[in-house]
C-alpha atoms as a PDB file:
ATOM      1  CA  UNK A   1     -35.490 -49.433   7.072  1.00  0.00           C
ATOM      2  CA  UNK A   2     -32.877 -46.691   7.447  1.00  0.00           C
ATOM      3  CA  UNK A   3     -33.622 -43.487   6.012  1.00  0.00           C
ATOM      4  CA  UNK A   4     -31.220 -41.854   3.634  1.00  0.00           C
ATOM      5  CA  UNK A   5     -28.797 -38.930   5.139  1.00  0.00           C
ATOM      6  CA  UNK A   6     -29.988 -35.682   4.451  1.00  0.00           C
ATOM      7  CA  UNK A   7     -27.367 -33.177   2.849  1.00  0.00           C
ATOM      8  CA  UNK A   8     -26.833 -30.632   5.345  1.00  0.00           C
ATOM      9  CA  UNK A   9     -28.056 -27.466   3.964  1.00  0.00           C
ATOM     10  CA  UNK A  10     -25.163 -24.758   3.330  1.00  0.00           C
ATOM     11  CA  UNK A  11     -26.382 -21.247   3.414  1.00  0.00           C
ATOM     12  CA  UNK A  12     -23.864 -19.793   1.478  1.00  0.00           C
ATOM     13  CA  UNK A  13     -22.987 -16.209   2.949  1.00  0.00           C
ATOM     14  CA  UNK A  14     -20.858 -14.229  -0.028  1.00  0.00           C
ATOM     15  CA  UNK A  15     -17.019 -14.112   1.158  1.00  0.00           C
ATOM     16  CA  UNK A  16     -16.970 -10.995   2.959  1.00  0.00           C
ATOM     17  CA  UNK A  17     -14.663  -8.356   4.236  1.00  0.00           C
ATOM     18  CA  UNK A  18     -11.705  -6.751   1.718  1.00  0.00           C
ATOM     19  CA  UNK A  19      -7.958  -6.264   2.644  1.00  0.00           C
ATOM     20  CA  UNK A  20      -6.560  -2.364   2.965  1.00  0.00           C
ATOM     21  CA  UNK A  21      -4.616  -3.198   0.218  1.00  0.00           C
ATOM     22  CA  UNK A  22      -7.040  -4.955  -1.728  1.00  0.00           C
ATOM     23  CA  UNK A  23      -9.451  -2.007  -1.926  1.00  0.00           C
ATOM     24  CA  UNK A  24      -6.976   0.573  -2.649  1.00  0.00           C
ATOM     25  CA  UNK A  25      -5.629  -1.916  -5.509  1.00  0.00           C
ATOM     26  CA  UNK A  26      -9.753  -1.640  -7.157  1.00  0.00           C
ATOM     27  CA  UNK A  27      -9.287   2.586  -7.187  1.00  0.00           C
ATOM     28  CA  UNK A  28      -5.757   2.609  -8.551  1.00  0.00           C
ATOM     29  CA  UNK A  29      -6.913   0.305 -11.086  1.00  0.00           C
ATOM     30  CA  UNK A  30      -9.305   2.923 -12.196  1.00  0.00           C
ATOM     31  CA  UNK A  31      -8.095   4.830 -15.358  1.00  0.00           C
ATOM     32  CA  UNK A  32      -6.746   8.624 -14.389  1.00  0.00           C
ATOM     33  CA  UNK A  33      -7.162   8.170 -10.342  1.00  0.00           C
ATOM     34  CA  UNK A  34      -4.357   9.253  -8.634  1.00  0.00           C
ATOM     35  CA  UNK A  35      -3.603   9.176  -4.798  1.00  0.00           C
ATOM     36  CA  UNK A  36      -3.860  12.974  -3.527  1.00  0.00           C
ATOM     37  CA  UNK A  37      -5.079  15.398  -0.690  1.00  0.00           C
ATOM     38  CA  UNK A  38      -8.386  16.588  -0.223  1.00  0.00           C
ATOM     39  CA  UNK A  39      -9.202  19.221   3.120  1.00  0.00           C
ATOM     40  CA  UNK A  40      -5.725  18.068   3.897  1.00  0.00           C
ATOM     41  CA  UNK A  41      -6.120  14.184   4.375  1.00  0.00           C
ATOM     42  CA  UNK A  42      -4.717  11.529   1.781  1.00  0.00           C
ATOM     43  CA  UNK A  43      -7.516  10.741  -0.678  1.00  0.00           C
ATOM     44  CA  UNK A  44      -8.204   9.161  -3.979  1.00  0.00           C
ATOM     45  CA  UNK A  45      -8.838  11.961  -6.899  1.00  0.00           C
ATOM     46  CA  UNK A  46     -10.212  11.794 -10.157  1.00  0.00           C
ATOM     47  CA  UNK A  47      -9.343  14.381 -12.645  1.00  0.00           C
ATOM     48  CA  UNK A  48      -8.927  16.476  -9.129  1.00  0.00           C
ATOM     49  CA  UNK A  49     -12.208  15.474  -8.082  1.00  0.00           C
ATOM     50  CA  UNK A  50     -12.713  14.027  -4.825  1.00  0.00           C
ATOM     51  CA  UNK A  51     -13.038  10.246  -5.309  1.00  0.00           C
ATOM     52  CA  UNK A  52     -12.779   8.017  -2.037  1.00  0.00           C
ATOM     53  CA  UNK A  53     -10.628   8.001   0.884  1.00  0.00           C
ATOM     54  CA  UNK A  54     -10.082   6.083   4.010  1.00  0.00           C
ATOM     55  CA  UNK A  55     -11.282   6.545   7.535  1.00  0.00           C
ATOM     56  CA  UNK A  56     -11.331   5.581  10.913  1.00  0.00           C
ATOM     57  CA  UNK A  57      -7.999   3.368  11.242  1.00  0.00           C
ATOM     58  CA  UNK A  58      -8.165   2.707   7.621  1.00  0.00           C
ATOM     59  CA  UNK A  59     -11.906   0.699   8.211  1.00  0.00           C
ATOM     60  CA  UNK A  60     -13.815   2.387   6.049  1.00  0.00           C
ATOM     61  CA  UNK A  61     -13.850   3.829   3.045  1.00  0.00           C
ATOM     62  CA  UNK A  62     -15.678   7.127   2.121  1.00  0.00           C
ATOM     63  CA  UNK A  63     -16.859   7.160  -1.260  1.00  0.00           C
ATOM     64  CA  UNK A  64     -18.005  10.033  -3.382  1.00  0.00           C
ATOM     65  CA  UNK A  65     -21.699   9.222  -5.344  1.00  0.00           C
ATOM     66  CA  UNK A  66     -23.638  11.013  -7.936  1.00  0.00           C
ATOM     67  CA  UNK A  67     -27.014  11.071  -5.374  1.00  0.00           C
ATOM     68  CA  UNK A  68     -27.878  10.753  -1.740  1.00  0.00           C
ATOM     69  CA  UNK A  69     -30.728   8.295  -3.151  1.00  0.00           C
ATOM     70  CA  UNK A  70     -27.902   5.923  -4.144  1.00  0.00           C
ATOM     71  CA  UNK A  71     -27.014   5.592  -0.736  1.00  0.00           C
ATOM     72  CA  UNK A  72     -30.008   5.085   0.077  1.00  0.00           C
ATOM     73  CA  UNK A  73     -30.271   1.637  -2.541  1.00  0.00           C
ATOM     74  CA  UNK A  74     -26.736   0.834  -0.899  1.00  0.00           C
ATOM     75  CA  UNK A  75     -27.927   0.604   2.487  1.00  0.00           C
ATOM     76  CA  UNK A  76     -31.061  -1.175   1.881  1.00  0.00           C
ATOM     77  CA  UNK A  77     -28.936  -3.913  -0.200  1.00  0.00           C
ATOM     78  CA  UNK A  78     -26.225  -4.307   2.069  1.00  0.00           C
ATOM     79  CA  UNK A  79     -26.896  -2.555   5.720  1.00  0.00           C
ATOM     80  CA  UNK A  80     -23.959  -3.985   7.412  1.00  0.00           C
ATOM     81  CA  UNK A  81     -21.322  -3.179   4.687  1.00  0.00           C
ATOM     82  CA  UNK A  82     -22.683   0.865   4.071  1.00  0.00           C
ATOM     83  CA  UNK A  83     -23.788   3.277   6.114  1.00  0.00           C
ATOM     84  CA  UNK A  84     -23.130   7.335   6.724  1.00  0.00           C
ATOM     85  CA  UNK A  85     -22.570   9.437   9.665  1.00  0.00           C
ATOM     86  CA  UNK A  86     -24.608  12.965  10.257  1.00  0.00           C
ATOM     87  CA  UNK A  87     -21.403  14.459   8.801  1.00  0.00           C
ATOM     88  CA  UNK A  88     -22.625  13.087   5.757  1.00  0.00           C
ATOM     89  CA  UNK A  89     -25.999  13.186   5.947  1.00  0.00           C
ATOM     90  CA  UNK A  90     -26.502  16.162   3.252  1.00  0.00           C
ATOM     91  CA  UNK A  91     -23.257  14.521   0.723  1.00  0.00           C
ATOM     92  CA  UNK A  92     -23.689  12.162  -1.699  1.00  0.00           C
ATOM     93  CA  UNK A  93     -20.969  10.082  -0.203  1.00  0.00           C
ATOM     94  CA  UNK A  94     -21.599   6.486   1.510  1.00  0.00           C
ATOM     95  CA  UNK A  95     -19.108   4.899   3.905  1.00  0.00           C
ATOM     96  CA  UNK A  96     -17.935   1.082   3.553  1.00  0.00           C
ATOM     97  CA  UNK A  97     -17.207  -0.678   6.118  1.00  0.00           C
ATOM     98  CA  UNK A  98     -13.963  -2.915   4.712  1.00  0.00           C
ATOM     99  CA  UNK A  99     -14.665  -6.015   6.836  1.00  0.00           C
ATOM    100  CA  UNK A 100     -18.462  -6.609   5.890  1.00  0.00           C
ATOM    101  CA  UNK A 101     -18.362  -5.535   2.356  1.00  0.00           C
ATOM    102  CA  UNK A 102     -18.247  -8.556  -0.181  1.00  0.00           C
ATOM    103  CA  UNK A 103     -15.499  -7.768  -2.902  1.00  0.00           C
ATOM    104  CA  UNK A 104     -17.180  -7.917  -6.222  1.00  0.00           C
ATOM    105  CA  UNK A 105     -19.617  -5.659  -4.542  1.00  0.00           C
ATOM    106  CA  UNK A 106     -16.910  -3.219  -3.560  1.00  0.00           C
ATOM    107  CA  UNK A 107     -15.837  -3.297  -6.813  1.00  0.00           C
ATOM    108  CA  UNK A 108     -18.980  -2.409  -8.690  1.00  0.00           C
ATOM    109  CA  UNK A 109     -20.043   0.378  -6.286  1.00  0.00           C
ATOM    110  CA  UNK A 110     -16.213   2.163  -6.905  1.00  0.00           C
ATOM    111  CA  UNK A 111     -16.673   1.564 -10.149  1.00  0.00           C
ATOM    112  CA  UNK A 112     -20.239   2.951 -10.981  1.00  0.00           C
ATOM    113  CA  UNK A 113     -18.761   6.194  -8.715  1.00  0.00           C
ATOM    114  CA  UNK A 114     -15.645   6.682 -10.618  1.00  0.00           C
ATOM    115  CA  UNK A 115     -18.068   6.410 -13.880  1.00  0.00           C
ATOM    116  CA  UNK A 116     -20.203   9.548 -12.610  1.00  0.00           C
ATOM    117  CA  UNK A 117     -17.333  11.581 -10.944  1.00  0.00           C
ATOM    118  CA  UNK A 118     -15.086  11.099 -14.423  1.00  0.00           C
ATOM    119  CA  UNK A 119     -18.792  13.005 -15.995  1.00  0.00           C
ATOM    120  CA  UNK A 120     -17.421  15.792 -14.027  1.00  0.00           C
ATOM    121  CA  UNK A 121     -14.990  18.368 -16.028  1.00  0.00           C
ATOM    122  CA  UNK A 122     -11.967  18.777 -14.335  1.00  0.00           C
ATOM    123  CA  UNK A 123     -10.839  21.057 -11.880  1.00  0.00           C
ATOM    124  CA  UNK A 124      -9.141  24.008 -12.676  1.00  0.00           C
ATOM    125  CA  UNK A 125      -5.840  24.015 -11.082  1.00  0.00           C
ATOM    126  CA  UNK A 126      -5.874  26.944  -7.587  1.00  0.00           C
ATOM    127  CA  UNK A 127      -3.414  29.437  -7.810  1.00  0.00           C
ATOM    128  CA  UNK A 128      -0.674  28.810  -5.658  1.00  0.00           C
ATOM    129  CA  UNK A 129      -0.681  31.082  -2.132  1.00  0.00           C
ATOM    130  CA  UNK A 130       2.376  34.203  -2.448  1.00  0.00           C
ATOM    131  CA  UNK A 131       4.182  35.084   0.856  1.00  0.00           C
ATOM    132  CA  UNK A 132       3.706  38.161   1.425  1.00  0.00           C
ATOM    133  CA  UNK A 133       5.078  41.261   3.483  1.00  0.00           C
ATOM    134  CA  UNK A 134       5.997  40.011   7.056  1.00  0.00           C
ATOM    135  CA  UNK A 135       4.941  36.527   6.791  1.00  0.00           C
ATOM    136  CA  UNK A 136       1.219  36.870   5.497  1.00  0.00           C
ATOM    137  CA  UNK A 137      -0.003  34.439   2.833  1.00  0.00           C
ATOM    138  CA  UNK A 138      -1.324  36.344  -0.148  1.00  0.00           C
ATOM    139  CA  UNK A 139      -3.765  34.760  -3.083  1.00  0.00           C
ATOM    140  CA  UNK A 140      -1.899  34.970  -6.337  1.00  0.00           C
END
């Protein structure tokens, strides 16, 4: 008596890793975020808040967080896809890793940031730097 074939057993590892493109597409898509500059690097902003950005070759994405303790959740869920450098270590900012984050996951972490940085008033416009005598820059 031949025994029936087993199924092999799929583990089914979420689709993982997000295009460039694809997560710069997800912030866009967010109402009132515009591309910018922030400390003179191109950046996603948010009512002239700092929102995300990209890093490293265009890798990783930093993203701006209400709480260091958030980060915290994020790594513990998914330690591959976020992480932080000791540059960040005192920011409420976490850093994705494009190619191991799963994209619904991506999505819901921008999301839930752009809710609490949109909580934020906006910025107040900075006076624009005067030239002045002999080539000095002078506040307005």
């Amino acid at each position: 008596m031949t025994q029936p074939r087993r199924r092999a057993r799929r583990t089914s590892k979420p689709n993982r890793g997000v295009a460039l493109q694809a997560a710069r597409q997800v912030l866009l898509d967010l109402p009132k975020v515009v591309e910018g500059r922030s400390y003179g690097l191109p950046s996603f902003l948010l009512n002239g808040h700092f929102l995300a950005r990209f890093r490293d070759e265009d890798t990783v994405l930093v993203l701006q967080l209400a709480t260091i303790g958030e980060r915290e959740v994020l790594m513990e869920l998914d330690p591959g896809a976020f992480f932080y450098t000791e540059h960040y270590r005192n920011y409420p900012a976490v850093l994705v890793r494009l190619t191991e984050v799963a994209a619904p996951l991506l999505t819901d972490v921008v999301t839930e940031s752009w809710r609490q940085v949109s909580a934020l008033p906006p910025r107040r416009p900075r006076k624009r730097a005067k030239r002045g005598g002999k080539g000095r820059l002078t506040r307005a």
